C-alpha positions as protocol buffer text, in pm:
chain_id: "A"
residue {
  index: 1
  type: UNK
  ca { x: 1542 y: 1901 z: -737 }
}
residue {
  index: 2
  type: UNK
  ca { x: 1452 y: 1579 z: -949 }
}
residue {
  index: 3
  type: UNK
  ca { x: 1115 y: 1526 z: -922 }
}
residue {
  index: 4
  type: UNK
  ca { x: 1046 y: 1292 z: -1212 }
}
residue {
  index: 5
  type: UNK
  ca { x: 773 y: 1064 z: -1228 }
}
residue {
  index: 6
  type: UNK
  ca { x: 827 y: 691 z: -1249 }
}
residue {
  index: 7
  type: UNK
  ca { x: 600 y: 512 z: -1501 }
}
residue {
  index: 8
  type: UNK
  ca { x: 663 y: 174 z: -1551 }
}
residue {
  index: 9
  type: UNK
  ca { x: 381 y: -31 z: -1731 }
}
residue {
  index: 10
  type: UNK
  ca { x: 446 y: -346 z: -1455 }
}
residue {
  index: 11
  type: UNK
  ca { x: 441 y: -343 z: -1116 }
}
residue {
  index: 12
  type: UNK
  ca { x: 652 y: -145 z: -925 }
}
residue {
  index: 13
  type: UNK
  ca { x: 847 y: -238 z: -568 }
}
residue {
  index: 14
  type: UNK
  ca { x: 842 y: 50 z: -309 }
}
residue {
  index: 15
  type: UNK
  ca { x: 1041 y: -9 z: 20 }
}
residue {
  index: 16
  type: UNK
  ca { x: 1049 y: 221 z: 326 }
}
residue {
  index: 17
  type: UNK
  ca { x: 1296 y: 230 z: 586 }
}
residue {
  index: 18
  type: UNK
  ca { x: 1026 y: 54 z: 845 }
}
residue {
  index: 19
  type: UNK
  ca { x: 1037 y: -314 z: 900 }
}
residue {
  index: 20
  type: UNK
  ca { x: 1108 y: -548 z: 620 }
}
residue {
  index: 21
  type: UNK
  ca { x: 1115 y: -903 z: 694 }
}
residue {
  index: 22
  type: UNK
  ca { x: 1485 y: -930 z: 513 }
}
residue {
  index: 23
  type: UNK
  ca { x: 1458 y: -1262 z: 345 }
}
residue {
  index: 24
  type: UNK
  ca { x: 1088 y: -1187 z: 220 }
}
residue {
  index: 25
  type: UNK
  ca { x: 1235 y: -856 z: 68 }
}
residue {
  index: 26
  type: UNK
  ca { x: 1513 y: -1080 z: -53 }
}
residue {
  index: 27
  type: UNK
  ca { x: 1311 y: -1306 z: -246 }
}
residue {
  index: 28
  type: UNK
  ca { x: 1033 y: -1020 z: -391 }
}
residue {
  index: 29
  type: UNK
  ca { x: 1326 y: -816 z: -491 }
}
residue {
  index: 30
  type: UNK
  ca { x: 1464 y: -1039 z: -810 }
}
residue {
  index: 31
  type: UNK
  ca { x: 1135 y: -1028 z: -963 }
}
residue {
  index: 32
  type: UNK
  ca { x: 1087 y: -649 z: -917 }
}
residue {
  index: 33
  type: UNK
  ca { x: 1159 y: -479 z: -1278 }
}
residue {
  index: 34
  type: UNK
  ca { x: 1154 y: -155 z: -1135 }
}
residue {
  index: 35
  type: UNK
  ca { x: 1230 y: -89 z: -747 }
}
residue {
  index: 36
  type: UNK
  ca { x: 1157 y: 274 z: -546 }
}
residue {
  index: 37
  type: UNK
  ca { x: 1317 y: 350 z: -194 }
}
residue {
  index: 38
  type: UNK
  ca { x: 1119 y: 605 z: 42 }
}
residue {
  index: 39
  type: UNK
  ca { x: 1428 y: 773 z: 198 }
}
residue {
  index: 40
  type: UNK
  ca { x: 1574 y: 527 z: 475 }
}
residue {
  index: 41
  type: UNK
  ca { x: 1434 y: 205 z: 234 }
}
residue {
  index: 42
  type: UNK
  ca { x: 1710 y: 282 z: 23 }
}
residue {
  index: 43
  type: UNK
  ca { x: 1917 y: 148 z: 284 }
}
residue {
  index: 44
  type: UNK
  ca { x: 1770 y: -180 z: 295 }
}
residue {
  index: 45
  type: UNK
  ca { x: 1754 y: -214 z: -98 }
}
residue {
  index: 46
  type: UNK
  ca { x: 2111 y: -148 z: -133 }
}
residue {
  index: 47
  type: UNK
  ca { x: 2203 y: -401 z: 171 }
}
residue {
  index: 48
  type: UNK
  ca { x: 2061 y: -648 z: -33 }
}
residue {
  index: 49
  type: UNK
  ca { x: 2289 y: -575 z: -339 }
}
residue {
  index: 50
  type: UNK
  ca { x: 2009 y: -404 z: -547 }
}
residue {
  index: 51
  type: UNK
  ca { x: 2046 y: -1 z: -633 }
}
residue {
  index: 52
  type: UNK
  ca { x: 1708 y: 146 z: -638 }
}
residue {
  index: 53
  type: UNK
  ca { x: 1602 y: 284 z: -986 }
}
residue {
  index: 54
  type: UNK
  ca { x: 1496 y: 597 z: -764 }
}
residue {
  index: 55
  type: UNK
  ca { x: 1472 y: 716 z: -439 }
}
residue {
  index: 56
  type: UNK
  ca { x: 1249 y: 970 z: -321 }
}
residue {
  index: 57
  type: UNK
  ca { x: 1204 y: 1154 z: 16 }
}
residue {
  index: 58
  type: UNK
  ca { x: 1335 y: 1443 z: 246 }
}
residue {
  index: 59
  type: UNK
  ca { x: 1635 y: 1240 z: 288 }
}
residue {
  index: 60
  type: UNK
  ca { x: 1598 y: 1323 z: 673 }
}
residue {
  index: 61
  type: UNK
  ca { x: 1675 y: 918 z: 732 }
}
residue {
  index: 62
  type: UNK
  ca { x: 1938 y: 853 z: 470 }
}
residue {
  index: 63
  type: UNK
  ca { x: 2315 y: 905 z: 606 }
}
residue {
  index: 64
  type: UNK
  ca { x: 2506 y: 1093 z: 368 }
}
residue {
  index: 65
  type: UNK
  ca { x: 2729 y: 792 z: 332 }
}
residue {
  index: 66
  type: UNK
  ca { x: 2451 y: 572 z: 213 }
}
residue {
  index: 67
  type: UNK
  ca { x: 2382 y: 878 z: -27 }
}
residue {
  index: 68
  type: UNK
  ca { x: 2701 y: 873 z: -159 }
}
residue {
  index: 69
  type: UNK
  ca { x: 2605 y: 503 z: -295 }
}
residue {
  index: 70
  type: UNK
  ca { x: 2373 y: 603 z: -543 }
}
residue {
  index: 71
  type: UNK
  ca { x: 2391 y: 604 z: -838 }
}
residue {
  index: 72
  type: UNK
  ca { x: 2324 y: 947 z: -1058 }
}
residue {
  index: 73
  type: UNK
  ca { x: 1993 y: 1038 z: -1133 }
}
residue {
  index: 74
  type: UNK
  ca { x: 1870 y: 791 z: -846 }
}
residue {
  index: 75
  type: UNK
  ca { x: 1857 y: 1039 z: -591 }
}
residue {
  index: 76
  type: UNK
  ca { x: 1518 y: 1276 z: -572 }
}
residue {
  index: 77
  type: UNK
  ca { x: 1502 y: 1468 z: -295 }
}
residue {
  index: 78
  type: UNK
  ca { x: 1134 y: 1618 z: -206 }
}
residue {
  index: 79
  type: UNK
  ca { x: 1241 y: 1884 z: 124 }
}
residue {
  index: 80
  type: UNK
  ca { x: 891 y: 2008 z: 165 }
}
residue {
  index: 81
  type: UNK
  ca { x: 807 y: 1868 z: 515 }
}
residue {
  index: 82
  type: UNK
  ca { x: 379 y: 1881 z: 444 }
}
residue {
  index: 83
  type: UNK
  ca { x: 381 y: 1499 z: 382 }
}
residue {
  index: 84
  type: UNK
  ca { x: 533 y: 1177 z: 449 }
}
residue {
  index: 85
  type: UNK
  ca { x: 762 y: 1006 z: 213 }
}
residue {
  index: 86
  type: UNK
  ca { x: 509 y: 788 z: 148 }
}
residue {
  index: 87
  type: UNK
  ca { x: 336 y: 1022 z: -28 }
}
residue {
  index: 88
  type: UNK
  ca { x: 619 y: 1172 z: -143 }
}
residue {
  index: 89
  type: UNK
  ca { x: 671 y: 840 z: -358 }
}
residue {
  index: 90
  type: UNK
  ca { x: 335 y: 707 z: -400 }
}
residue {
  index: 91
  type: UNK
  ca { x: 210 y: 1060 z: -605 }
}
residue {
  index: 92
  type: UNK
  ca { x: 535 y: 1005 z: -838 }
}
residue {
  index: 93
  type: UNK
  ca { x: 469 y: 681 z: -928 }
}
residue {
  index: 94
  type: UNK
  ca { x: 266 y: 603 z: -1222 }
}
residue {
  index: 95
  type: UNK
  ca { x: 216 y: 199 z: -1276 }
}
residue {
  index: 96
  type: UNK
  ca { x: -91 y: -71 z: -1257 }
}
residue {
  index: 97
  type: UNK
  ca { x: 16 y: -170 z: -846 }
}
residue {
  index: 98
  type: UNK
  ca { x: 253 y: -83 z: -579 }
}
residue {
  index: 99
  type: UNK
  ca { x: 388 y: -365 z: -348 }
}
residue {
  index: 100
  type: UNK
  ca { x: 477 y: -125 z: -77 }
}
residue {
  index: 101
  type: UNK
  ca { x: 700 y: -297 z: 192 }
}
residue {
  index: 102
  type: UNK
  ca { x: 908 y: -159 z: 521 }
}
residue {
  index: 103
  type: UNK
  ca { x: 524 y: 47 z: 623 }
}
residue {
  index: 104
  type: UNK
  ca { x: 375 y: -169 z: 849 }
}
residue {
  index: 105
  type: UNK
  ca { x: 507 y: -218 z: 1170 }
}
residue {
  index: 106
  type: UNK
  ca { x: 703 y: -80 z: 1439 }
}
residue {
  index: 107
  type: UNK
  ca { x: 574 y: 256 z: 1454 }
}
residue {
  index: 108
  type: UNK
  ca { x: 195 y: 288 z: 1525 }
}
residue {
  index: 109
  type: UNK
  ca { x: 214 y: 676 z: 1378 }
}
residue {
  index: 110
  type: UNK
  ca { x: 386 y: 585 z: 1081 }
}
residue {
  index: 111
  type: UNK
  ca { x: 154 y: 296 z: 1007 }
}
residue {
  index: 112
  type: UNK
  ca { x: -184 y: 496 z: 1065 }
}
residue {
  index: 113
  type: UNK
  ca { x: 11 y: 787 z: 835 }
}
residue {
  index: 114
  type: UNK
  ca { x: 42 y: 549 z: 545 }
}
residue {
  index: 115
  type: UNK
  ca { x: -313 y: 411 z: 597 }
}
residue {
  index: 116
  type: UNK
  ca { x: -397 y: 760 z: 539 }
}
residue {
  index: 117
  type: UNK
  ca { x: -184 y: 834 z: 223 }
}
residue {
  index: 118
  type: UNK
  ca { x: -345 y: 477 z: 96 }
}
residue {
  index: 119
  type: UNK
  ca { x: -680 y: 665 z: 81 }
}
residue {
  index: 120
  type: UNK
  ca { x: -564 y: 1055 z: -22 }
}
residue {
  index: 121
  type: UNK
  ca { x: -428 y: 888 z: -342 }
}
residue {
  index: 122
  type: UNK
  ca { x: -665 y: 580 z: -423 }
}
residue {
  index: 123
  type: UNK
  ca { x: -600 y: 603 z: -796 }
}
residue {
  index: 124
  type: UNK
  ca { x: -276 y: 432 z: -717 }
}
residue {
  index: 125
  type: UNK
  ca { x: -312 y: 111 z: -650 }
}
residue {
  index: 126
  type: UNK
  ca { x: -94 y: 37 z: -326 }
}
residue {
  index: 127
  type: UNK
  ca { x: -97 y: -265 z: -124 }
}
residue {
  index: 128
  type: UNK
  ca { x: 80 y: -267 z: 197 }
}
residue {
  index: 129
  type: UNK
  ca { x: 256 y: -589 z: 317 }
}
residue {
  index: 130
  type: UNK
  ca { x: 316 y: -645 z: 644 }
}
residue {
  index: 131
  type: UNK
  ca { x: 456 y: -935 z: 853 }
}
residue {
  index: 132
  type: UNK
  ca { x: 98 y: -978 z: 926 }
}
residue {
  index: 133
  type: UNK
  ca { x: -128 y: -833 z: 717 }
}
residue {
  index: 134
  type: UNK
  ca { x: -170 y: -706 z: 379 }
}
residue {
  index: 135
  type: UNK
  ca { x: -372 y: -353 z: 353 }
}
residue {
  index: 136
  type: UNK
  ca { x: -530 y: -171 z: 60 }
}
residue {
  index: 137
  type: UNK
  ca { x: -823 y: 52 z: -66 }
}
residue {
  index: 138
  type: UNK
  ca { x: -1049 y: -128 z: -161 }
}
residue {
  index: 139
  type: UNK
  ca { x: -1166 y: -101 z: -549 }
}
residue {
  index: 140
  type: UNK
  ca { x: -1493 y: -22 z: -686 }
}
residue {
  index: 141
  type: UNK
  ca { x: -1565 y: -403 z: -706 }
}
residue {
  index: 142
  type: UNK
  ca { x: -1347 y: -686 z: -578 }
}
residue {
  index: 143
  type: UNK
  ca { x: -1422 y: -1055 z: -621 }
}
residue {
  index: 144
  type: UNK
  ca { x: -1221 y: -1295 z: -399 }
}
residue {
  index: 145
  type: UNK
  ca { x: -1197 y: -1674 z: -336 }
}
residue {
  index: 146
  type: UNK
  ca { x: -1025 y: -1763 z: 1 }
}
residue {
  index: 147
  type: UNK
  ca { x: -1070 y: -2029 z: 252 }
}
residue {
  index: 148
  type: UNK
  ca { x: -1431 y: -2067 z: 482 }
}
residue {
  index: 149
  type: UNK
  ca { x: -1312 y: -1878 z: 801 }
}
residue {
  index: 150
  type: UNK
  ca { x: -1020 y: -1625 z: 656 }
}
residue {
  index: 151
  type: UNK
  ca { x: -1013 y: -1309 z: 873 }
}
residue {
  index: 152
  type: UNK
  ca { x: -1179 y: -1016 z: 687 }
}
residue {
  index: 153
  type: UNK
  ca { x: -1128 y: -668 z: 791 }
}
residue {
  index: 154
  type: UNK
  ca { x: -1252 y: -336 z: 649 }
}
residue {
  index: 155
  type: UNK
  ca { x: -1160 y: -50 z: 844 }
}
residue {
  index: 156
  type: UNK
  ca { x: -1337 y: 317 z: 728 }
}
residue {
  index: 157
  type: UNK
  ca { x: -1091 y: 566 z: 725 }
}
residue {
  index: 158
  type: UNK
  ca { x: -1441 y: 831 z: 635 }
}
residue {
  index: 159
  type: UNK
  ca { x: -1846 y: 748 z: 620 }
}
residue {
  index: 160
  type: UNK
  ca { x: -1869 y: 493 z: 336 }
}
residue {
  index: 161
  type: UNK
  ca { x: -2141 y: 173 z: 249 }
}
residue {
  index: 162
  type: UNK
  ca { x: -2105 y: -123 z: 52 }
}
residue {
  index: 163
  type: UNK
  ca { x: -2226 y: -453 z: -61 }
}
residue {
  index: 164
  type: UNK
  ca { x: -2078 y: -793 z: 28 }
}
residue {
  index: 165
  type: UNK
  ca { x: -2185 y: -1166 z: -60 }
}
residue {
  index: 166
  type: UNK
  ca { x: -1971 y: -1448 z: 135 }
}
residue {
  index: 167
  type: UNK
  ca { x: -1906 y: -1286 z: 483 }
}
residue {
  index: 168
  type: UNK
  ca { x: -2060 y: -1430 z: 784 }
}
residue {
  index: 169
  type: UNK
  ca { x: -2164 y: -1062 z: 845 }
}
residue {
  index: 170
  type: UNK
  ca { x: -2282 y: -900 z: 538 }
}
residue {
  index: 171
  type: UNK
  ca { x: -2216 y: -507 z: 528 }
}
residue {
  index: 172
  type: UNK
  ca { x: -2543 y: -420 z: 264 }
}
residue {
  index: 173
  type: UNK
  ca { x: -2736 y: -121 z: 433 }
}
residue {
  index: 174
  type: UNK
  ca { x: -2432 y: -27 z: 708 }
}
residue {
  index: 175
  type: UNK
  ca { x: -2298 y: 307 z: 693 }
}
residue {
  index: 176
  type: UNK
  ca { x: -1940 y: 270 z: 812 }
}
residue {
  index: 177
  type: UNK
  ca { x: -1763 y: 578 z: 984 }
}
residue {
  index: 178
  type: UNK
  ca { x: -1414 y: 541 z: 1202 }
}
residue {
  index: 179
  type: UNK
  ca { x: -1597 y: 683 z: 1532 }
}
residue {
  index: 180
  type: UNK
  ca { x: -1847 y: 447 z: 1446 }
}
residue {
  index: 181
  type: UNK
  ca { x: -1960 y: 140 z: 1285 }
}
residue {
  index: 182
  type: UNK
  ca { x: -1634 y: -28 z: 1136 }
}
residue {
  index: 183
  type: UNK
  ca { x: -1572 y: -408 z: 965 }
}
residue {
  index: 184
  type: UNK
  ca { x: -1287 y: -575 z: 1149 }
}
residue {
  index: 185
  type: UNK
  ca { x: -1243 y: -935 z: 1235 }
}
residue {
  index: 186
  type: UNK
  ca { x: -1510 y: -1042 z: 986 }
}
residue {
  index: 187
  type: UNK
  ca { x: -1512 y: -1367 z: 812 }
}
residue {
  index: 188
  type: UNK
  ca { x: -1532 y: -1581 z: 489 }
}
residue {
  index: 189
  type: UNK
  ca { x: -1814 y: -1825 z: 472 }
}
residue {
  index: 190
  type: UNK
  ca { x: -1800 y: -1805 z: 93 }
}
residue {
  index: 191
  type: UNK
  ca { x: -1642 y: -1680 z: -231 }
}
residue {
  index: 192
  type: UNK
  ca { x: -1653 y: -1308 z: -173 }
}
residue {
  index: 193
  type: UNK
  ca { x: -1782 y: -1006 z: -367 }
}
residue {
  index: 194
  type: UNK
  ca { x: -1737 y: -676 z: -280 }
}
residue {
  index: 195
  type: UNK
  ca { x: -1865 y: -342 z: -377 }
}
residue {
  index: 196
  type: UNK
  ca { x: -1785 y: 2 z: -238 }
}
residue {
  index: 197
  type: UNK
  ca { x: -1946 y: 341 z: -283 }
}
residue {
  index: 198
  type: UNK
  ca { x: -1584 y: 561 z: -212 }
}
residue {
  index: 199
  type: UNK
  ca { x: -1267 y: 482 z: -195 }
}
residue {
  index: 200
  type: UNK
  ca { x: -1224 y: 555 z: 206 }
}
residue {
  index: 201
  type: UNK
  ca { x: -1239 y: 134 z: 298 }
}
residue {
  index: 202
  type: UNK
  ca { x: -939 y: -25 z: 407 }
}
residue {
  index: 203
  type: UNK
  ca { x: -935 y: -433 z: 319 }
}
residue {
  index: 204
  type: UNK
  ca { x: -701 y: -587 z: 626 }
}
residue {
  index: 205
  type: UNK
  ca { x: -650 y: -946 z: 489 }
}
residue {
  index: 206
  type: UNK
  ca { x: -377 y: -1192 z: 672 }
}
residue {
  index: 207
  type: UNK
  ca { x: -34 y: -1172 z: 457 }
}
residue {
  index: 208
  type: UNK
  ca { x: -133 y: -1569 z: 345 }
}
residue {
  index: 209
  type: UNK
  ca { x: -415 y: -1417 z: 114 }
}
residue {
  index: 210
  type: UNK
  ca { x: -183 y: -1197 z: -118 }
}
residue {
  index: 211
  type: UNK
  ca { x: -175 y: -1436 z: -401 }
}
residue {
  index: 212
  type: UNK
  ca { x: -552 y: -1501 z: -375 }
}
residue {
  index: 213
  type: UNK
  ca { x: -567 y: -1091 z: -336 }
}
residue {
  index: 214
  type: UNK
  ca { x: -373 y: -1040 z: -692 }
}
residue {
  index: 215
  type: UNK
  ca { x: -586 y: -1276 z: -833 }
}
residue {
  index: 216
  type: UNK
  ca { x: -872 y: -1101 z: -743 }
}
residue {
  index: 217
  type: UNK
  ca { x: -756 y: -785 z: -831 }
}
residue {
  index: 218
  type: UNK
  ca { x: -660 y: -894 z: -1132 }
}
residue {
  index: 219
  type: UNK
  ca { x: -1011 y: -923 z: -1250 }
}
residue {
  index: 220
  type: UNK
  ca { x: -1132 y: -600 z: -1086 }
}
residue {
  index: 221
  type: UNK
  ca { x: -1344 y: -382 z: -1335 }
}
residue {
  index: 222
  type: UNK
  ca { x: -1170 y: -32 z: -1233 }
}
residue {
  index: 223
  type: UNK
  ca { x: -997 y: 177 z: -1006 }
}
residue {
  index: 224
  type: UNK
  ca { x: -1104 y: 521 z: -806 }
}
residue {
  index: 225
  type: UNK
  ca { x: -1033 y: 839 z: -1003 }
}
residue {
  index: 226
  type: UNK
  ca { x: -763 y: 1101 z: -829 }
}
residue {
  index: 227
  type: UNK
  ca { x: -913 y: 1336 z: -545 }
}
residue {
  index: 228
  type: UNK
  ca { x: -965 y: 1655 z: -684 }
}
């Protein structure tokens, strides 16, 4: 069993075997200096001429054939069946962000599992990218400038508070829990600033805000620690 951890000191590319709008995967894929296939993803990396620089999983959704076109070393097959591959790949990855594509969609279950690995491992930094949306944990602090009336959703995946400027509905003195209070379909009415207490807050954003998202991030003061 190869098991190895990927560190890479840039961003890495992570692609599942969900569904991947092709020519968006297409273009992101060039840029990618290191690229990591969640069992089935490897599929749709190598159908768009790329081998994966490793491929993690139970390999339950990757035909032997396909197999067969890796190269050595590439292949690192995880058969415990207590978590998703997902996880599998996310807790072997060691870089600064994860653009995690092939997630979202389709499959409601599969979508609501990776929410949930998003916020078991929050000291990697994972954003989700959907045909729709983009999803992450939020960070300790996030500061934000997008356009007066941009969709803002948090979503509690546990009880959490916070502190927001430039929302129409601030979130200072809400406790936010999934069975009860929760943030979607808020709204920008201003540059944003954002501070959580724990790292159990989904940001929903529309897929349009991703460059204004990296920008913010970029100036973010810190990341959660690893659950104990």
């Amino acid at each position: 069993m190869n098991t190895k951890i990927v560190q890479y000191s840039a961003p890495v590319l992570l692609v599942g075997g969900g569904e991947v709008d092709r020519q968006v995967l297409a273009a992101a894929l060039p840029a990618a200096g290191m690229v990591v296939a969640a069992d089935g993803g490897a599929a749709q990396v190598l159908a768009l001429g790329r081998m994966p620089d490793a491929v993690y999983g139970d390999m339950d959704s990757l035909p032997p054939e396909v197999q067969a076109q890796l190269d050595a070393g590439v292949l690192r097959a995880i058969r415990e069946q207590n978590s998703t591959d997902f996880d599998k790949c996310l807790r072997h990855i060691e870089a600064p962000l994860v653009f995690g594509y092939g997630f979202l969609g389709q499959r409601l279950d599969h979508q609501l599992a990776a929410m949930t690995v998003l916020v078991k491992r929050p000291d990697r930094r994972c954003l989700l990218i959907g045909a729709e949306d983009v999803v992450m944990v939020c960070p300790p602090e996030l500061s934000l400038d997008l356009p007066t009336g941009t969709r803002f959703s948090l979503y509690p995946m546990a009880p959490v508070t916070g502190r927001s400027s430039g929302l129409r509905w601030p979130i200072d003195g809400l406790t936010f829990t999934p069975a009860g209070m929760t943030g979607t379909s808020n709204e920008v009415d201003g540059p944003v600033r954002l501070t959580m207490d724990a790292p159990a807050m989904l940001l929903i954003l529309p897929v349009a805000c991703l460059s204004a998202l990296l920008a913010g991030l970029a100036d973010a003061p810190g990341t959660w620690p690893a659950r104990g």
